[in-house]
Tab-separated table of C-alpha atoms in Angstrom:
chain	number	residue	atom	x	y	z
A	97	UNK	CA	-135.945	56.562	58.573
A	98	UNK	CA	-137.731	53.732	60.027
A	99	UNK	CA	-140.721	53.950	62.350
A	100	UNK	CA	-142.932	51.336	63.965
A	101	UNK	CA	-145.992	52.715	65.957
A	102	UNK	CA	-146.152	49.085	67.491
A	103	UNK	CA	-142.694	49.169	68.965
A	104	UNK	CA	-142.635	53.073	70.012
A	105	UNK	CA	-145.549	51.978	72.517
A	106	UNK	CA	-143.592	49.135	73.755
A	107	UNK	CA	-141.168	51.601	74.194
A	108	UNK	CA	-143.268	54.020	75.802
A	109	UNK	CA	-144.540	51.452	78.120
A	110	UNK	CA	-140.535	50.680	79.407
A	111	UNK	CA	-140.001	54.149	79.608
A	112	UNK	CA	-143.098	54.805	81.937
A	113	UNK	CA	-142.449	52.008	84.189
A	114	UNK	CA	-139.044	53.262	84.440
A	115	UNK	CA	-140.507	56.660	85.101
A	116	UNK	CA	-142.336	55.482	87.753
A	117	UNK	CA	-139.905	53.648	89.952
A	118	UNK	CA	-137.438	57.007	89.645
A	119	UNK	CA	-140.401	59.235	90.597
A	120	UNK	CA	-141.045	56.966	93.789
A	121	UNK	CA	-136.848	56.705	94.719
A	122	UNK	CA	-137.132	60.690	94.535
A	123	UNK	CA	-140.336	61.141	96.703
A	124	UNK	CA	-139.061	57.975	99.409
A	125	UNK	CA	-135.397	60.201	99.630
A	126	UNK	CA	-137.195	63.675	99.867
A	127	UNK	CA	-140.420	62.907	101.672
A	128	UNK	CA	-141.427	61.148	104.361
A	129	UNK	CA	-141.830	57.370	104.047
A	130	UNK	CA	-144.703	56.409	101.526
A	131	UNK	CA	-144.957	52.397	101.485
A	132	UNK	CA	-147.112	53.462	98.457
A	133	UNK	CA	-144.231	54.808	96.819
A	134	UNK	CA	-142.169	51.985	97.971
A	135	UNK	CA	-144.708	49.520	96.170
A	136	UNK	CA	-144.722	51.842	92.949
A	137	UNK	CA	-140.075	51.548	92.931
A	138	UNK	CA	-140.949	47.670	93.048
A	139	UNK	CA	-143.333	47.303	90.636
A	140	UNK	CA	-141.837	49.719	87.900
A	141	UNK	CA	-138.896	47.533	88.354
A	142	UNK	CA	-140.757	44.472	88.458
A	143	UNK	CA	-142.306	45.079	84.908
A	144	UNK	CA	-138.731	46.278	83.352
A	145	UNK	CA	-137.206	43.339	85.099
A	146	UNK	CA	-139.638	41.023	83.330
A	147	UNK	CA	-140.034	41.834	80.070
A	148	UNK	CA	-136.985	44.197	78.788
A	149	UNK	CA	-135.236	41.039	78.220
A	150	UNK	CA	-137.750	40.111	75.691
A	151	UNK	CA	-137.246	43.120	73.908
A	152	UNK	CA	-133.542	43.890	73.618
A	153	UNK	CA	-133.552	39.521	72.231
A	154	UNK	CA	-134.816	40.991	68.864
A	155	UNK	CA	-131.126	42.603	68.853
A	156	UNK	CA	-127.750	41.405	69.090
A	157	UNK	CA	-127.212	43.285	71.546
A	158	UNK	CA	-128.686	43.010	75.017
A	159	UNK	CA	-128.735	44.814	78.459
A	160	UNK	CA	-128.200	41.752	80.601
A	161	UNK	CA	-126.266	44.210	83.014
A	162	UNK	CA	-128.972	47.121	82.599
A	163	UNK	CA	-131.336	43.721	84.047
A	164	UNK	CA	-129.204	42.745	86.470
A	165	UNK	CA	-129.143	46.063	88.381
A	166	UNK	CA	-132.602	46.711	87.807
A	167	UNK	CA	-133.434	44.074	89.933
A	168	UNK	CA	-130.798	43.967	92.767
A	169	UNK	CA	-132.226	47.396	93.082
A	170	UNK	CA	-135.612	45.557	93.684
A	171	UNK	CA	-134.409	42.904	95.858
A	172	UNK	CA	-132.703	44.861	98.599
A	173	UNK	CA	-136.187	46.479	99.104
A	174	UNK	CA	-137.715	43.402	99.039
A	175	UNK	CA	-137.795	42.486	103.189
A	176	UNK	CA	-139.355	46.249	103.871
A	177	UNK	CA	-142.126	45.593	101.572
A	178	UNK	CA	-143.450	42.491	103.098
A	179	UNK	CA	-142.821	44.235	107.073
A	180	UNK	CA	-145.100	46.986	105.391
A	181	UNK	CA	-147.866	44.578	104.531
A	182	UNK	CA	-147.725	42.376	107.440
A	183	UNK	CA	-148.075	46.091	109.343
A	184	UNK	CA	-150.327	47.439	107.679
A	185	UNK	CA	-152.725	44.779	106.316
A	186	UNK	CA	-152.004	41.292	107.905
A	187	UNK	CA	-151.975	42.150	111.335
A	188	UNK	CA	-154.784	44.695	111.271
A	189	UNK	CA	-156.673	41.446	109.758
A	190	UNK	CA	-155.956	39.152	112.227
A	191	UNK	CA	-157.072	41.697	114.935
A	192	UNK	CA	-160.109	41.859	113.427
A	193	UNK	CA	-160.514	38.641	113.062
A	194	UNK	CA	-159.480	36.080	115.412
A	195	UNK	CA	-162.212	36.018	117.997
A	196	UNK	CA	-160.201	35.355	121.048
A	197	UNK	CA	-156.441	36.993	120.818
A	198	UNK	CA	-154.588	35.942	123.850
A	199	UNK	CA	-152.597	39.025	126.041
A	200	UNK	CA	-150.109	40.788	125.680
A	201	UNK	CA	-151.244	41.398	121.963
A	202	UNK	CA	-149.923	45.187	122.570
A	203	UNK	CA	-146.194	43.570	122.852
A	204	UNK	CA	-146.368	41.824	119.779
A	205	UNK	CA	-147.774	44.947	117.963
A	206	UNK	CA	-144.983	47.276	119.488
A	207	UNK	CA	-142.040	44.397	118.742
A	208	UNK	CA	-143.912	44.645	114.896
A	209	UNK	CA	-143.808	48.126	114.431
A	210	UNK	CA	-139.745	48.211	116.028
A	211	UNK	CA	-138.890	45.669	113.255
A	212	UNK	CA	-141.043	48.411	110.818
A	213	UNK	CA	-139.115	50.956	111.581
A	214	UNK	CA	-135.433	49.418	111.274
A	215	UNK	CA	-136.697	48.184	107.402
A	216	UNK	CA	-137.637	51.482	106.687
A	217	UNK	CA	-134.344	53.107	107.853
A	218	UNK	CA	-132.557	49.766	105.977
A	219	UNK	CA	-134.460	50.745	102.769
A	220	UNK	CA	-133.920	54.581	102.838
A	221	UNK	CA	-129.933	53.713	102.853
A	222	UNK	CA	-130.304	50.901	100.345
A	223	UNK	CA	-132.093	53.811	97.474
A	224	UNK	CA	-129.108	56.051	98.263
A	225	UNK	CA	-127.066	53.464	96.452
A	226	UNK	CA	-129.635	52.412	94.277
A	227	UNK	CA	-129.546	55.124	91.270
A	228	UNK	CA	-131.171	54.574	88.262
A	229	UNK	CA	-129.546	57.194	85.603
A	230	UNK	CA	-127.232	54.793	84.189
A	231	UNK	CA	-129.929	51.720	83.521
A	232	UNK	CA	-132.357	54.501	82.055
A	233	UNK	CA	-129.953	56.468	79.792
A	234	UNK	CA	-128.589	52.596	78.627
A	235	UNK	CA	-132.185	51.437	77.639
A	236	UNK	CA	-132.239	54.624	75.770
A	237	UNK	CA	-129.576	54.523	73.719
A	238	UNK	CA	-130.638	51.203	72.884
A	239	UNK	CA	-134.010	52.339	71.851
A	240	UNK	CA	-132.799	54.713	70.285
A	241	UNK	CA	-129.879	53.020	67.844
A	242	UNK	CA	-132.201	50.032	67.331
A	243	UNK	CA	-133.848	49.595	64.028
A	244	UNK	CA	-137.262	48.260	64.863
A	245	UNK	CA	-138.932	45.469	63.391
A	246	UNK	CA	-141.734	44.703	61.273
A	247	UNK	CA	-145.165	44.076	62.916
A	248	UNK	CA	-144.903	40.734	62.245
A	249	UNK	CA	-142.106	39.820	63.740
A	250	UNK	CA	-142.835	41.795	66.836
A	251	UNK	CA	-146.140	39.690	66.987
A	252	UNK	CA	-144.008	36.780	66.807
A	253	UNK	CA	-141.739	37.696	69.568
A	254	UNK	CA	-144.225	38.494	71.803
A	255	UNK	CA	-146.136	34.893	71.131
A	256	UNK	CA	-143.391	33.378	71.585
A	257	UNK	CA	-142.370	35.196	74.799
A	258	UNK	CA	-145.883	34.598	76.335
A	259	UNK	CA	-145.899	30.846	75.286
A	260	UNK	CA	-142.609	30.792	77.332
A	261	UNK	CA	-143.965	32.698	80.495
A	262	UNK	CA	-147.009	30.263	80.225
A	263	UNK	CA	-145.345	27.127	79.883
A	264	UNK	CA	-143.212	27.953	82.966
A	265	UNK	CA	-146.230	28.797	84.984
A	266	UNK	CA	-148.061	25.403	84.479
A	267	UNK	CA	-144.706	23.741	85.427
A	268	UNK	CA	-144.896	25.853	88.961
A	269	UNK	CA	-148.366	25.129	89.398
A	270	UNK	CA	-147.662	21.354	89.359
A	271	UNK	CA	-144.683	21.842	92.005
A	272	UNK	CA	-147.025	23.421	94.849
A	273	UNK	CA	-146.570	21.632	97.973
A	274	UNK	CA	-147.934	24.119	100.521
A	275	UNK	CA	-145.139	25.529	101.144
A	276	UNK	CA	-143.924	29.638	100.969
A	277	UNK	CA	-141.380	28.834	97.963
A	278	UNK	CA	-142.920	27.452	95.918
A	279	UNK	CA	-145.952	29.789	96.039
A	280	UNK	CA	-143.610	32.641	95.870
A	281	UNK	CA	-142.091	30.725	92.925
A	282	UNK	CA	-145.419	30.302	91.297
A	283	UNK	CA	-146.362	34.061	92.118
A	284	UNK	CA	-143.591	35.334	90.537
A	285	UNK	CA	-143.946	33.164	87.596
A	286	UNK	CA	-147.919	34.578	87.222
A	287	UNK	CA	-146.507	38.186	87.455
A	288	UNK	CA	-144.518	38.065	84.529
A	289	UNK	CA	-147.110	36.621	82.426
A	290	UNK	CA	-149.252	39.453	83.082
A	291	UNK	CA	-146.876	41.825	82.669
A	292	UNK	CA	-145.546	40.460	79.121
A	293	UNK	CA	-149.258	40.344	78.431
A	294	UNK	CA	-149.823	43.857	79.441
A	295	UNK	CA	-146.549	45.142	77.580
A	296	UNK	CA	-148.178	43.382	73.653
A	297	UNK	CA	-151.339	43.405	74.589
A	298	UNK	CA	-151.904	46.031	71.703
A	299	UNK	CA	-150.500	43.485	68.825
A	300	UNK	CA	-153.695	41.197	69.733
A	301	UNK	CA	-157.560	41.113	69.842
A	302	UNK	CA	-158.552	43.085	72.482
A	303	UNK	CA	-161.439	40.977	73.860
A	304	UNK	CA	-158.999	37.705	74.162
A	305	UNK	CA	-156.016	40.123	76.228
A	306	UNK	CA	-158.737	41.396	78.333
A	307	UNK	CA	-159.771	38.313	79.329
A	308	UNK	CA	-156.764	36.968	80.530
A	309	UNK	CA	-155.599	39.889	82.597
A	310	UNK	CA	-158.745	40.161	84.169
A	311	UNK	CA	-158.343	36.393	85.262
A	312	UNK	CA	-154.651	37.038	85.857
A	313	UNK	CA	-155.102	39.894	88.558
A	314	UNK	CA	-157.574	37.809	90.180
A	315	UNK	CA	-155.227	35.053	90.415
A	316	UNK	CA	-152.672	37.278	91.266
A	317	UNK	CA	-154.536	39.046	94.413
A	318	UNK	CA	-154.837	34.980	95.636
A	319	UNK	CA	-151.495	34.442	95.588
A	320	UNK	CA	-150.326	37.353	96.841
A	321	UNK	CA	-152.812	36.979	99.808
A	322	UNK	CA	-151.998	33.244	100.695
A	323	UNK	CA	-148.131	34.379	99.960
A	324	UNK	CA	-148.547	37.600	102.399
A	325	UNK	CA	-150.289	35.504	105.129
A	326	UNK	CA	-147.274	32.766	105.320
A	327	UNK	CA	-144.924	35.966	104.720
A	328	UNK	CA	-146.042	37.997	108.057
A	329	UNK	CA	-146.065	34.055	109.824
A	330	UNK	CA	-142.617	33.948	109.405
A	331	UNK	CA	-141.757	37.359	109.817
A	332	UNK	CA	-143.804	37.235	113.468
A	333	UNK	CA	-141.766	33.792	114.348
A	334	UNK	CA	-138.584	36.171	114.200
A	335	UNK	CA	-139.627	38.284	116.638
A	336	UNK	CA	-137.611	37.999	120.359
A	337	UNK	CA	-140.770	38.145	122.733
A	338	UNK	CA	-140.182	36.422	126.383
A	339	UNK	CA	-141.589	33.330	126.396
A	340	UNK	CA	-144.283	35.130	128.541
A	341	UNK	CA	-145.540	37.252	125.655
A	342	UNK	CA	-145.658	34.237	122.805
A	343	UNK	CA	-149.163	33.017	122.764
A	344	UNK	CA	-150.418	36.029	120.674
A	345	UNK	CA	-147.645	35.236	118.584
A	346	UNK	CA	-148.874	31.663	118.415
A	347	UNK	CA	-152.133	32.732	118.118
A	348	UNK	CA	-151.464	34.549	114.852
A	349	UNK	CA	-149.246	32.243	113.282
A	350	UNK	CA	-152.139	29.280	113.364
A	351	UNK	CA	-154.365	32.146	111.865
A	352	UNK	CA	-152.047	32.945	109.118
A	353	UNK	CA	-151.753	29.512	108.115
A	354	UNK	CA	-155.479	29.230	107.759
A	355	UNK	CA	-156.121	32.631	106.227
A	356	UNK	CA	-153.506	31.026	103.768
A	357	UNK	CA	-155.035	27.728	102.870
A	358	UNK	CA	-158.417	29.623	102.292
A	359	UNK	CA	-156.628	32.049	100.016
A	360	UNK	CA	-155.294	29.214	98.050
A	361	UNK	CA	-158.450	27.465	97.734
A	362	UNK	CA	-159.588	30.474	96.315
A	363	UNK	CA	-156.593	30.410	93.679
A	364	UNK	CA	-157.461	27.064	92.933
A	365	UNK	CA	-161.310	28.022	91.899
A	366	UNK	CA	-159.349	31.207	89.437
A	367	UNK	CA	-156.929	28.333	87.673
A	368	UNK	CA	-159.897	26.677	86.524
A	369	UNK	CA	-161.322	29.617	85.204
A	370	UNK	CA	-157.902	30.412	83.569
A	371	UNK	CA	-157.850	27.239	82.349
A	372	UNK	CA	-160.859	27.930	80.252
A	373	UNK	CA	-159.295	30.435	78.354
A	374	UNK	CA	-157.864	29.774	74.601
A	375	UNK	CA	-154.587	30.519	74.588
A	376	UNK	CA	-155.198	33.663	71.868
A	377	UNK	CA	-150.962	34.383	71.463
A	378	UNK	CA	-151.291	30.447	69.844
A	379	UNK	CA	-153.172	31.673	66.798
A	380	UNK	CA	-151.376	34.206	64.925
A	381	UNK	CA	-150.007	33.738	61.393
């Protein structure tokens, strides 16, 4: 029989962020709406989504399919996630504040909360057809009918896999133009990093994996604030207000925009600091 302590916590690791996103569908189907459990289905399917791939490629065979649920399970939650935050975090910031908000703020907050409420009754129907049984007993049969490799090799993987989730990072941080793409692009690029870094982080020095999730998160909460800000702009624009009750609207939208560039420039200052960093997957033998 073979064993390989290094690959049964990799394998532990999949199986708790699966774990956690079927612990969250159960508690969003039998309790009242949580957005925290909402954010805890995403991100358990987030980290599968972005590193199982990297796995199941030290076999012949993959779970391309297994993938390919797993995250059109994640998308169709996607648009209630981003109502939640511009509820519960963007638009409690702007009221705070913008100085001067222009009336009827009150109508904007009520046509906000009215598009809340449709995403969470859109969501709740989306998990009822979003099971997970069949993508979690799949990745276990795999696990369990694959031989696992040596240390080295699982070292190797996960260098290379890194050096690949780096490389395409660097190539989305030269495309920013400003624009909510290609910062979603780019923020969706740093979250896989982290999370392939987070799921070997035990096959390298500690100090060196430490470092760059600690710089990763940061850059991470940037992006997510200057992506959240243009998010909730949009989302706002969508809204059908009488032309009567638009200038809060207007009102937030030029603060969103701002609140975003400042984010950004704070992104900009954690790069650098990322930039500083040797890259530590680079120097195994």
């Amino acid at each position: 029989m073979h064993t390989s302590s290094e690959f049964e916590r990799i394998r532990q690791n999949l199986d708790g962020y699966l774990g956690k996103a079927v612990d969250a569908r159960k508690q969003l189907l039998e309790q009242p709406y949580d957005a925290k459990q909402l954010h805890a289905w995403r991100v358990g399917l987030r980290r599968v989504t972005a590193t199982l791939n990297s796995v199941t490629r030290l076999s012949d065979d993959g779970l391309d399919d297994v993938i390919s649920h797993l995250r059109s399970c994640r998308e169709v939650t996607g648009h209630c996630r981003d109502v939640d935050i511009l509820v519960q975090e963007t638009l409690p910031a702007f009221l705070r504040e913008c100085p001067v908000i222009p009336p009827p703020a009150a109508v904007m907050q009520q046509a906000v909360a009215e598009l809340q409420t449709q995403a969470h009754a859109q969501t709740i129907a989306a998990l009822k057809k979003s099971s997970l049984a069949i993508p979690v007993q799949s990745w276990r049969h795999w696990a369990a009918a694959f031989d696992p490799p040596s240390e080295r090799r699982l070292r190797e993987n996960a260098a290379a896999v890194i050096d690949d989730r780096f490389n395409v990072m660097k190539k989305r941080i030269a495309k920013l133009n400003g624009g909510r793409k290609r910062l979603h692009r780019l923020r969706a690029a740093i979250k896989k990093l982290r999370y392939s870094v987070e799921l070997y982080q035990h096959l390298f020095p500690k100090r060196a994996t430490s470092a760059w999730l600690k710089q990763l998160t940061d850059l991470q909460a940037h992006l997510g604030r200057a992506h959240d800000r243009l998010m909730g702009r949009d989302l706002v624009a969508t809204l059908e207000l009488a032309d009567s009750d638009q200038d809060p609207v207007k009102a937030f939208r030029r603060w969103a925009r701002k609140s975003a560039y400042d984010a950004s420039s704070k992104m900009a200052q954690s790069l650098t600091k990322l930039d500083k960093l040797s890259c530590f997957w680079r120097k195994t033998a």
